[in-house]
Amino acid sequence: MAPSPSLRQRALEQSLQIETKDTHHITGPFRPQTPLDAQFPESPTMAQKGANGHIPAAFDRWSTASRGFGADIMSMRWIVVPSSSLKMIITSVVLWANWEILAPYVGDLPNPFAPLLFISYRILDSSPDDPRYSKGILDFVFVSYYIVVFSFVRQFITLQVSRPVGQWFGIKRESKLARFGEQGYALVYFAVMGAWGARIMSQSPIWWYDTKNFWLGYPHWDMKPELKRYYLMEAAYWCHQLIVLLLNLEKPRKDYAELVAHHLVTLWLVGASYVCNMTQIGNAVYLSMDVPDAFFAFSKLLNYIQWEYTKVVSFVIFVGVWSYFRIFLNMVMLWSVWTEYDLIPLASQRFWPPDGVWMVWWMKYQVFIPIFLLLCLNLFWYFLILRIMYRVVGPTQGITDVRSDDEDDGGDDGGGDGKDDGEDDDKDDVGDDDKDE
């Protein structure tokens, strides 16, 4: 017998209560959380890549668009976002200034923010007319702060200075604008640091590569403030460059392994020479790298803007400068390590860090090996440079790199005269990455 209408109606009402009652177990997980016709954001692998195939800033982790100051700090995106790195710089300066203003009213306490901005460990009994500094753990604080400074300077020069200049010269392809920006930053850095290193060397006994003074008077543990500041700024730069390389913030190249090796060896030299009080030879190594790299960056900039005669002349000059600084002077320093090491005073030829002396007999190899590894890397890139030199003076008559990158953006863009604005992306850089930085 069919159920009565009243029973059927009652069953329907109970069913509706089960479906809609909040305490029932099926209402939460089984009810749709989003309307079926809702619009979902597309992933960067879909249409939002755009016609050119590039991932937009919203999905690109290393885009230069800020996602908020706090988010940029937590994700390390301050490395590529100049506004965030600038805020970090200004915040430190403001905190230091506030402490300087308020400290006299609360007991004239030491400024805890001073080690960020200024070198530490002045030797108290050194003459006010000739102050000297020693080393300490706060030097890491100084280096860390200037890694942030170099992040801002690099991005500012690359994006706000070099990029508009490259566009003015008719460079249109994004990959080449990026390379042009990198070389603009490299030119500024290496020109400034090369001149600064030469100035410091001119005021020291090792001018011009008077190598016996690398060893006489060791240990050189008390540093002039300018030398210490220069040394730590170089350390900050190379730490920053290693971060850029390891995070793939630049387009990768086929000699990636050599670039990583070069940066690691450089940091090895920086750290070991600083800790072991060998800053005289450290200054000499820095100078031998910075000067030719400035010439390289200038030559590359001319190549990108296709100043045909000028770029060839600048490249020939660069080859000569590179040959002298990176090859000849490197060999001079190696010869000094091998033959003049024993000029170290006999009392200092022992391993006793509390007295600042490290140069026991086997430390000779600790100095020799990293410089020798640098020479090997320099010879590797020198071979590539000479191949390009052959193309310049040979039948092909062109400056193109023999290396190739791992990526290719494709397409050409014209320079101001309708020509390609430089080499192909697959032939984009000469020599090592320290010149490209």
Tab-separated table of C-alpha atoms in Angstrom:
chain	number	residue	atom	x	y	z
A	1	MET	CA	0.000	0.000	0.000
A	2	ALA	CA	1.348	3.422	-0.952
A	3	PRO	CA	2.351	5.704	1.920
A	4	SER	CA	-0.051	8.449	2.793
A	5	PRO	CA	0.695	12.004	1.578
A	6	SER	CA	1.343	13.084	5.145
A	7	LEU	CA	4.032	10.436	5.638
A	8	ARG	CA	5.622	11.279	2.282
A	9	GLN	CA	5.672	14.986	3.146
A	10	ARG	CA	7.209	14.261	6.561
A	11	ALA	CA	10.009	12.146	4.987
A	12	LEU	CA	10.807	14.920	2.502
A	13	GLU	CA	11.047	17.515	5.272
A	14	GLN	CA	13.417	15.289	7.287
A	15	SER	CA	15.611	14.799	4.218
A	16	LEU	CA	15.865	18.547	3.688
A	17	GLN	CA	16.815	19.025	7.336
A	18	ILE	CA	19.624	16.482	6.999
A	19	GLU	CA	20.994	18.231	3.907
A	20	THR	CA	20.928	21.711	5.403
A	21	LYS	CA	21.556	21.222	9.116
A	22	ASP	CA	25.025	22.590	10.053
A	23	THR	CA	25.707	19.905	12.642
A	24	HIS	CA	25.234	17.054	10.201
A	25	HIS	CA	28.424	15.425	8.983
A	26	ILE	CA	27.734	15.758	5.265
A	27	THR	CA	27.068	19.491	5.217
A	28	GLY	CA	30.710	20.592	5.454
A	29	PRO	CA	32.803	18.339	3.228
A	30	PHE	CA	30.144	17.614	0.620
A	31	ARG	CA	28.718	21.046	0.044
A	32	PRO	CA	30.545	22.937	-2.723
A	33	GLN	CA	32.971	25.536	-1.333
A	34	THR	CA	33.216	27.552	-4.560
A	35	PRO	CA	30.495	28.219	-7.114
A	36	LEU	CA	30.865	25.988	-10.131
A	37	ASP	CA	30.986	28.965	-12.476
A	38	ALA	CA	33.711	30.802	-10.486
A	39	GLN	CA	36.762	32.152	-12.376
A	40	PHE	CA	40.039	30.600	-11.214
A	41	PRO	CA	43.408	32.386	-11.669
A	42	GLU	CA	45.445	30.816	-14.410
A	43	SER	CA	48.817	29.275	-13.655
A	44	PRO	CA	51.938	30.746	-15.268
A	45	THR	CA	52.015	27.751	-17.577
A	46	MET	CA	48.724	28.821	-19.149
A	47	ALA	CA	47.529	31.918	-20.921
A	48	GLN	CA	49.047	34.370	-18.459
A	49	LYS	CA	52.488	33.696	-19.884
A	50	GLY	CA	51.480	36.035	-22.633
A	51	ALA	CA	52.266	36.014	-26.302
A	52	ASN	CA	56.017	36.321	-25.719
A	53	GLY	CA	56.118	33.300	-23.411
A	54	HIS	CA	57.509	35.250	-20.440
A	55	ILE	CA	56.166	34.554	-16.956
A	56	PRO	CA	54.567	37.726	-15.531
A	57	ALA	CA	55.853	39.438	-12.414
A	58	ALA	CA	53.051	37.957	-10.289
A	59	PHE	CA	54.478	34.459	-10.857
A	60	ASP	CA	58.192	35.195	-11.350
A	61	ARG	CA	59.984	34.810	-8.025
A	62	TRP	CA	62.899	36.999	-9.057
A	63	SER	CA	60.974	39.758	-10.799
A	64	THR	CA	61.882	43.299	-9.759
A	65	ALA	CA	58.301	44.085	-8.704
A	66	SER	CA	57.957	44.320	-4.924
A	67	ARG	CA	55.473	42.086	-3.110
A	68	GLY	CA	55.682	44.147	0.050
A	69	PHE	CA	58.699	45.040	2.166
A	70	GLY	CA	58.208	42.237	4.679
A	71	ALA	CA	57.552	39.619	2.009
A	72	ASP	CA	60.619	40.723	0.044
A	73	ILE	CA	62.809	40.338	3.125
A	74	MET	CA	61.456	36.904	4.033
A	75	SER	CA	61.778	35.587	0.472
A	76	MET	CA	65.185	37.243	-0.155
A	77	ARG	CA	63.668	39.151	-3.052
A	78	TRP	CA	65.322	42.312	-1.726
A	79	ILE	CA	68.304	41.108	-3.771
A	80	VAL	CA	66.470	42.039	-6.977
A	81	VAL	CA	63.929	44.604	-5.733
A	82	PRO	CA	65.818	47.913	-5.439
A	83	SER	CA	63.056	49.626	-3.470
A	84	SER	CA	63.241	46.975	-0.739
A	85	SER	CA	67.042	46.943	-0.514
A	86	LEU	CA	66.996	50.760	-0.352
A	87	LYS	CA	64.512	50.607	2.541
A	88	MET	CA	66.836	48.216	4.371
A	89	ILE	CA	69.748	50.602	3.820
A	90	ILE	CA	67.797	53.668	4.944
A	91	THR	CA	66.362	51.858	7.968
A	92	SER	CA	69.870	51.061	9.204
A	93	VAL	CA	70.998	54.654	8.693
A	94	VAL	CA	67.947	56.026	10.521
A	95	LEU	CA	68.445	53.650	13.453
A	96	TRP	CA	72.101	54.634	13.682
A	97	ALA	CA	71.258	58.362	13.522
A	98	ASN	CA	68.524	58.065	16.169
A	99	TRP	CA	70.915	56.329	18.527
A	100	GLU	CA	73.554	59.016	17.970
A	101	ILE	CA	71.001	61.704	18.804
A	102	LEU	CA	69.403	60.019	21.824
A	103	ALA	CA	72.335	58.128	23.369
A	104	PRO	CA	73.827	61.152	25.201
A	105	TYR	CA	70.557	61.450	27.129
A	106	VAL	CA	70.499	57.810	28.266
A	107	GLY	CA	74.109	57.194	29.211
A	108	ASP	CA	76.119	57.616	25.999
A	109	LEU	CA	76.073	53.891	25.209
A	110	PRO	CA	77.939	52.497	22.169
A	111	ASN	CA	75.850	52.622	19.025
A	112	PRO	CA	74.873	49.010	18.174
A	113	PHE	CA	74.148	49.999	14.563
A	114	ALA	CA	77.566	51.535	13.900
A	115	PRO	CA	79.196	48.213	12.824
A	116	LEU	CA	76.705	48.030	9.950
A	117	LEU	CA	77.829	51.297	8.417
A	118	PHE	CA	81.410	51.711	9.615
A	119	ILE	CA	84.457	49.541	10.167
A	120	SER	CA	85.098	48.366	13.724
A	121	TYR	CA	88.025	47.546	16.028
A	122	ARG	CA	90.121	50.663	16.023
A	123	ILE	CA	93.378	50.088	17.882
A	124	LEU	CA	93.037	52.433	20.838
A	125	ASP	CA	96.715	53.243	21.239
A	126	SER	CA	97.218	54.045	17.546
A	127	SER	CA	98.011	57.645	16.687
A	128	PRO	CA	95.041	59.925	15.932
A	129	ASP	CA	96.992	61.120	12.905
A	130	ASP	CA	97.528	57.560	11.677
A	131	PRO	CA	94.740	55.363	13.097
A	132	ARG	CA	94.972	51.607	12.691
A	133	TYR	CA	92.403	48.839	12.842
A	134	SER	CA	92.424	45.146	13.687
A	135	LYS	CA	89.960	42.383	12.791
A	136	GLY	CA	86.975	40.908	14.612
A	137	ILE	CA	83.596	39.222	14.363
A	138	LEU	CA	81.786	42.506	13.670
A	139	ASP	CA	83.500	42.623	10.284
A	140	PHE	CA	80.900	40.065	9.175
A	141	VAL	CA	78.183	42.566	10.106
A	142	PHE	CA	79.812	45.217	7.913
A	143	VAL	CA	80.106	42.784	4.991
A	144	SER	CA	76.470	41.687	5.377
A	145	TYR	CA	75.217	45.261	5.274
A	146	TYR	CA	77.200	46.076	2.155
A	147	ILE	CA	75.879	42.981	0.409
A	148	VAL	CA	72.518	44.756	0.666
A	149	VAL	CA	74.121	47.989	-0.558
A	150	PHE	CA	75.572	46.245	-3.609
A	151	SER	CA	72.182	44.658	-4.291
A	152	PHE	CA	70.623	48.102	-4.507
A	153	VAL	CA	73.473	49.652	-6.500
A	154	ARG	CA	73.484	46.789	-8.984
A	155	GLN	CA	69.747	46.904	-9.600
A	156	PHE	CA	69.619	50.697	-9.720
A	157	ILE	CA	72.407	50.968	-12.294
A	158	THR	CA	71.094	48.026	-14.304
A	159	LEU	CA	67.445	49.119	-14.413
A	160	GLN	CA	67.482	52.892	-14.020
A	161	VAL	CA	70.722	53.894	-15.742
A	162	SER	CA	72.047	51.289	-18.162
A	163	ARG	CA	68.700	50.092	-19.486
A	164	PRO	CA	67.520	53.543	-20.678
A	165	VAL	CA	70.950	54.148	-22.214
A	166	GLY	CA	70.756	50.833	-24.058
A	167	GLN	CA	67.281	51.656	-25.343
A	168	TRP	CA	68.507	55.059	-26.488
A	169	PHE	CA	71.185	53.295	-28.543
A	170	GLY	CA	68.500	51.136	-30.151
A	171	ILE	CA	68.848	47.879	-28.220
A	172	LYS	CA	65.419	46.269	-28.073
A	173	ARG	CA	65.799	42.627	-27.138
A	174	GLU	CA	65.208	42.055	-23.432
A	175	SER	CA	68.101	39.630	-23.018
A	176	LYS	CA	70.563	42.117	-24.483
A	177	LEU	CA	69.197	44.982	-22.441
A	178	ALA	CA	69.806	42.810	-19.382
A	179	ARG	CA	73.373	42.073	-20.520
A	180	PHE	CA	73.947	45.746	-21.283
A	181	GLY	CA	72.772	46.594	-17.776
A	182	GLU	CA	75.096	44.025	-16.219
A	183	GLN	CA	78.070	45.443	-18.092
A	184	GLY	CA	77.131	48.987	-17.103
A	185	TYR	CA	77.200	47.973	-13.452
A	186	ALA	CA	80.458	46.075	-13.973
A	187	LEU	CA	82.107	49.108	-15.566
A	188	VAL	CA	81.147	51.357	-12.651
A	189	TYR	CA	82.217	48.881	-9.981
A	190	PHE	CA	85.520	47.752	-11.471
A	191	ALA	CA	86.555	51.251	-12.545
A	192	VAL	CA	85.942	52.611	-9.037
A	193	MET	CA	87.504	49.671	-7.203
A	194	GLY	CA	90.430	49.449	-9.616
A	195	ALA	CA	91.249	53.127	-9.062
A	196	TRP	CA	90.750	52.744	-5.305
A	197	GLY	CA	92.984	49.673	-5.174
A	198	ALA	CA	95.713	51.487	-7.114
A	199	ARG	CA	95.496	54.431	-4.705
A	200	ILE	CA	95.867	52.130	-1.689
A	201	MET	CA	98.786	50.293	-3.268
A	202	SER	CA	100.505	53.599	-4.074
A	203	GLN	CA	100.506	54.413	-0.344
A	204	SER	CA	101.977	51.062	0.676
A	205	PRO	CA	105.440	49.475	0.381
A	206	ILE	CA	104.268	47.069	-2.365
A	207	TRP	CA	103.879	49.755	-5.058
A	208	TRP	CA	104.108	48.729	-8.085
A	209	TYR	CA	104.130	44.985	-7.299
A	210	ASP	CA	107.297	45.234	-5.232
A	211	THR	CA	106.691	41.657	-4.199
A	212	LYS	CA	109.364	41.307	-1.528
A	213	ASN	CA	107.247	43.581	0.663
A	214	PHE	CA	104.466	41.013	0.584
A	215	TRP	CA	106.560	39.182	3.160
A	216	LEU	CA	108.853	41.686	4.865
A	217	GLY	CA	107.404	42.986	8.103
A	218	TYR	CA	104.851	40.185	8.401
A	219	PRO	CA	102.351	40.017	10.117
A	220	HIS	CA	100.514	43.006	8.648
A	221	TRP	CA	97.753	42.784	11.231
A	222	ASP	CA	97.168	46.484	11.884
A	223	MET	CA	95.463	48.046	8.882
A	224	LYS	CA	94.923	51.597	7.803
A	225	PRO	CA	91.194	52.381	7.820
A	226	GLU	CA	91.102	52.831	4.057
A	227	LEU	CA	92.700	49.429	3.454
A	228	LYS	CA	90.288	47.668	5.810
A	229	ARG	CA	87.271	49.393	4.286
A	230	TYR	CA	88.464	48.511	0.780
A	231	TYR	CA	89.108	44.894	1.720
A	232	LEU	CA	85.705	44.357	3.304
A	233	MET	CA	83.907	46.099	0.442
A	234	GLU	CA	85.596	43.707	-1.972
A	235	ALA	CA	84.516	40.802	0.223
A	236	ALA	CA	80.920	42.067	0.209
A	237	TYR	CA	80.952	42.419	-3.575
A	238	TRP	CA	82.185	38.886	-4.187
A	239	CYS	CA	79.735	37.426	-1.665
A	240	HIS	CA	76.944	39.253	-3.463
A	241	GLN	CA	78.159	38.014	-6.845
A	242	LEU	CA	78.214	34.430	-5.587
A	243	ILE	CA	74.610	34.821	-4.409
A	244	VAL	CA	73.628	36.184	-7.828
A	245	LEU	CA	75.297	33.225	-9.500
A	246	LEU	CA	73.889	30.499	-7.240
A	247	LEU	CA	70.341	31.876	-7.423
A	248	ASN	CA	70.528	32.069	-11.234
A	249	LEU	CA	69.619	35.739	-11.217
A	250	GLU	CA	71.430	36.087	-14.522
A	251	LYS	CA	71.090	34.091	-17.686
A	252	PRO	CA	73.243	30.948	-17.272
A	253	ARG	CA	76.286	30.270	-19.402
A	254	LYS	CA	77.988	27.061	-20.417
A	255	ASP	CA	81.051	27.815	-18.299
A	256	TYR	CA	78.889	27.909	-15.173
A	257	ALA	CA	81.184	25.477	-13.334
A	258	GLU	CA	84.211	27.663	-14.059
A	259	LEU	CA	82.334	30.733	-12.842
A	260	VAL	CA	81.396	29.073	-9.559
A	261	ALA	CA	84.991	27.894	-9.153
A	262	HIS	CA	86.292	31.409	-9.827
A	263	HIS	CA	83.993	32.967	-7.232
A	264	LEU	CA	84.822	30.336	-4.614
A	265	VAL	CA	88.574	30.673	-5.182
A	266	THR	CA	88.290	34.456	-4.976
A	267	LEU	CA	86.430	34.236	-1.673
A	268	TRP	CA	89.022	31.727	-0.470
A	269	LEU	CA	91.743	34.273	-1.213
A	270	VAL	CA	89.765	37.109	0.354
A	271	GLY	CA	89.054	35.250	3.573
A	272	ALA	CA	92.409	33.536	4.006
A	273	SER	CA	94.518	36.613	3.260
A	274	TYR	CA	92.406	38.728	5.621
A	275	VAL	CA	92.439	36.263	8.509
A	276	CYS	CA	96.131	35.407	8.079
A	277	ASN	CA	97.206	39.076	7.938
A	278	MET	CA	98.337	38.879	4.304
A	279	THR	CA	96.469	41.980	3.169
A	280	GLN	CA	99.406	43.291	1.125
A	281	ILE	CA	99.276	40.430	-1.354
A	282	GLY	CA	95.475	40.545	-1.182
A	283	ASN	CA	95.507	44.152	-2.400
A	284	ALA	CA	97.761	43.095	-5.280
A	285	VAL	CA	95.432	40.252	-6.315
A	286	TYR	CA	92.361	42.497	-6.194
A	287	LEU	CA	94.014	45.118	-8.375
A	288	SER	CA	95.099	42.525	-10.931
A	289	MET	CA	91.446	41.480	-11.337
A	290	ASP	CA	89.606	44.795	-11.184
A	291	VAL	CA	91.545	46.833	-13.741
A	292	PRO	CA	91.200	44.431	-16.711
A	293	ASP	CA	87.560	43.791	-15.841
A	294	ALA	CA	86.810	47.502	-16.202
A	295	PHE	CA	88.340	47.461	-19.691
A	296	PHE	CA	86.352	44.355	-20.525
A	297	ALA	CA	83.038	45.880	-19.466
A	298	PHE	CA	83.729	49.010	-21.514
A	299	SER	CA	84.598	46.911	-24.563
A	300	LYS	CA	81.390	44.910	-24.156
A	301	LEU	CA	79.253	48.040	-23.942
A	302	LEU	CA	80.749	49.316	-27.186
A	303	ASN	CA	80.109	45.943	-28.770
A	304	TYR	CA	76.435	45.991	-27.799
A	305	ILE	CA	75.868	49.424	-29.321
A	306	GLN	CA	77.777	48.373	-32.461
A	307	TRP	CA	80.383	51.107	-32.664
A	308	GLU	CA	82.293	49.028	-35.152
A	309	TYR	CA	85.755	50.621	-35.245
A	310	THR	CA	85.753	51.769	-31.618
A	311	LYS	CA	84.731	48.372	-30.279
A	312	VAL	CA	87.565	46.650	-32.146
A	313	VAL	CA	90.135	49.138	-30.837
A	314	SER	CA	88.808	48.819	-27.284
A	315	PHE	CA	88.868	45.027	-27.522
A	316	VAL	CA	92.486	45.004	-28.675
A	317	ILE	CA	93.398	47.288	-25.749
A	318	PHE	CA	91.467	45.007	-23.404
A	319	VAL	CA	93.427	41.960	-24.594
A	320	GLY	CA	96.686	43.762	-23.830
A	321	VAL	CA	95.502	44.861	-20.385
A	322	TRP	CA	94.189	41.379	-19.606
A	323	SER	CA	97.465	39.785	-20.707
A	324	TYR	CA	99.458	42.024	-18.386
A	325	PHE	CA	97.239	42.046	-15.296
A	326	ARG	CA	95.571	38.652	-15.331
A	327	ILE	CA	98.394	36.566	-16.765
A	328	PHE	CA	101.768	38.276	-16.290
A	329	LEU	CA	101.142	39.800	-12.846
A	330	ASN	CA	99.507	36.583	-11.711
A	331	MET	CA	102.697	34.747	-12.604
A	332	VAL	CA	104.763	37.424	-10.845
A	333	MET	CA	102.807	36.855	-7.638
A	334	LEU	CA	103.148	33.088	-7.929
A	335	TRP	CA	106.889	33.446	-8.433
A	336	SER	CA	107.067	35.624	-5.335
A	337	VAL	CA	105.186	33.065	-3.236
A	338	TRP	CA	107.497	30.302	-4.402
A	339	THR	CA	110.836	32.126	-4.145
A	340	GLU	CA	110.392	34.969	-1.616
A	341	TYR	CA	108.225	33.333	1.029
A	342	ASP	CA	111.235	32.870	3.306
A	343	LEU	CA	111.643	36.650	3.554
A	344	ILE	CA	109.060	36.442	6.337
A	345	PRO	CA	110.866	37.299	9.597
A	346	LEU	CA	112.058	34.142	11.295
A	347	ALA	CA	110.159	34.985	14.480
A	348	SER	CA	106.910	35.050	12.463
A	349	GLN	CA	107.449	31.741	10.674
A	350	ARG	CA	105.214	29.864	13.068
A	351	PHE	CA	101.549	29.016	13.457
A	352	TRP	CA	100.246	30.923	16.470
A	353	PRO	CA	96.981	32.796	15.702
A	354	PRO	CA	96.816	34.562	19.109
A	355	ASP	CA	99.926	36.495	18.040
A	356	GLY	CA	98.571	37.048	14.523
A	357	VAL	CA	101.166	34.799	12.880
A	358	TRP	CA	100.133	31.931	10.624
A	359	MET	CA	102.954	31.535	8.130
A	360	VAL	CA	104.469	28.215	9.100
A	361	TRP	CA	106.222	26.416	6.220
A	362	TRP	CA	103.138	24.583	4.917
A	363	MET	CA	101.113	27.805	4.695
A	364	LYS	CA	103.207	28.600	1.653
A	365	TYR	CA	101.008	26.180	-0.276
A	366	GLN	CA	97.828	27.697	1.175
A	367	VAL	CA	98.888	30.961	-0.483
A	368	PHE	CA	100.210	29.391	-3.675
A	369	ILE	CA	97.308	27.057	-4.525
A	370	PRO	CA	94.425	29.582	-4.806
A	371	ILE	CA	96.542	32.002	-6.861
A	372	PHE	CA	97.562	29.104	-9.099
A	373	LEU	CA	93.914	28.079	-9.503
A	374	LEU	CA	93.068	31.648	-10.477
A	375	LEU	CA	95.828	31.530	-13.075
A	376	CYS	CA	94.419	28.280	-14.490
A	377	LEU	CA	90.963	29.828	-14.801
A	378	ASN	CA	92.459	32.955	-16.333
A	379	LEU	CA	94.324	30.856	-18.897
A	380	PHE	CA	91.101	29.032	-19.764
A	381	TRP	CA	89.351	32.335	-20.498
A	382	TYR	CA	92.498	33.729	-22.103
A	383	PHE	CA	92.291	30.956	-24.683
A	384	LEU	CA	88.725	32.013	-25.497
A	385	ILE	CA	89.776	35.654	-25.678
A	386	LEU	CA	92.601	34.852	-28.095
A	387	ARG	CA	90.170	32.946	-30.317
A	388	ILE	CA	88.015	36.046	-30.470
A	389	MET	CA	91.124	38.123	-31.122
A	390	TYR	CA	91.887	35.897	-34.089
A	391	ARG	CA	88.419	36.571	-35.438
A	392	VAL	CA	88.970	40.305	-35.054
A	393	VAL	CA	92.207	40.373	-37.040
A	394	GLY	CA	91.483	37.306	-39.157
A	395	PRO	CA	89.257	36.730	-42.173
A	396	THR	CA	85.948	36.681	-40.234
A	397	GLN	CA	86.437	40.259	-38.967
A	398	GLY	CA	84.015	40.176	-36.064
A	399	ILE	CA	83.854	40.134	-32.287
A	400	THR	CA	81.694	37.227	-31.179
A	401	ASP	CA	82.034	35.060	-28.152
A	402	VAL	CA	82.909	31.410	-28.481
A	403	ARG	CA	80.845	30.502	-25.447
A	404	SER	CA	77.126	29.817	-25.631
A	405	ASP	CA	74.395	30.359	-23.102
A	406	ASP	CA	71.966	27.743	-21.922
A	407	GLU	CA	68.983	29.811	-22.986
A	408	ASP	CA	68.050	31.728	-26.085
A	409	ASP	CA	65.335	34.311	-26.272
A	410	GLY	CA	65.240	34.125	-30.022
A	411	GLY	CA	64.537	36.923	-32.453
A	412	ASP	CA	66.603	39.934	-33.413
A	413	ASP	CA	66.310	43.546	-32.681
A	414	GLY	CA	67.921	46.326	-34.512
A	415	GLY	CA	70.346	48.924	-33.366
A	416	GLY	CA	70.072	52.519	-34.364
A	417	ASP	CA	71.416	51.690	-37.806
A	418	GLY	CA	69.200	48.675	-38.355
A	419	LYS	CA	71.941	46.170	-37.485
A	420	ASP	CA	71.814	43.582	-34.750
A	421	ASP	CA	72.697	45.240	-31.476
A	422	GLY	CA	75.537	42.927	-30.543
A	423	GLU	CA	76.337	39.266	-30.564
A	424	ASP	CA	73.730	36.541	-30.603
A	425	ASP	CA	72.514	35.493	-27.202
A	426	ASP	CA	74.446	32.303	-27.777
A	427	LYS	CA	77.630	34.328	-28.129
A	428	ASP	CA	77.095	36.877	-25.482
A	429	ASP	CA	80.123	37.254	-23.283
A	430	VAL	CA	83.853	37.007	-23.386
A	431	GLY	CA	85.780	35.406	-20.604
A	432	ASP	CA	84.635	34.862	-17.073
A	433	ASP	CA	81.654	35.899	-15.072
A	434	ASP	CA	83.540	38.236	-12.832
A	435	LYS	CA	83.841	40.428	-15.910
A	436	ASP	CA	80.165	39.998	-16.656
A	437	GLU	CA	79.054	41.036	-13.235
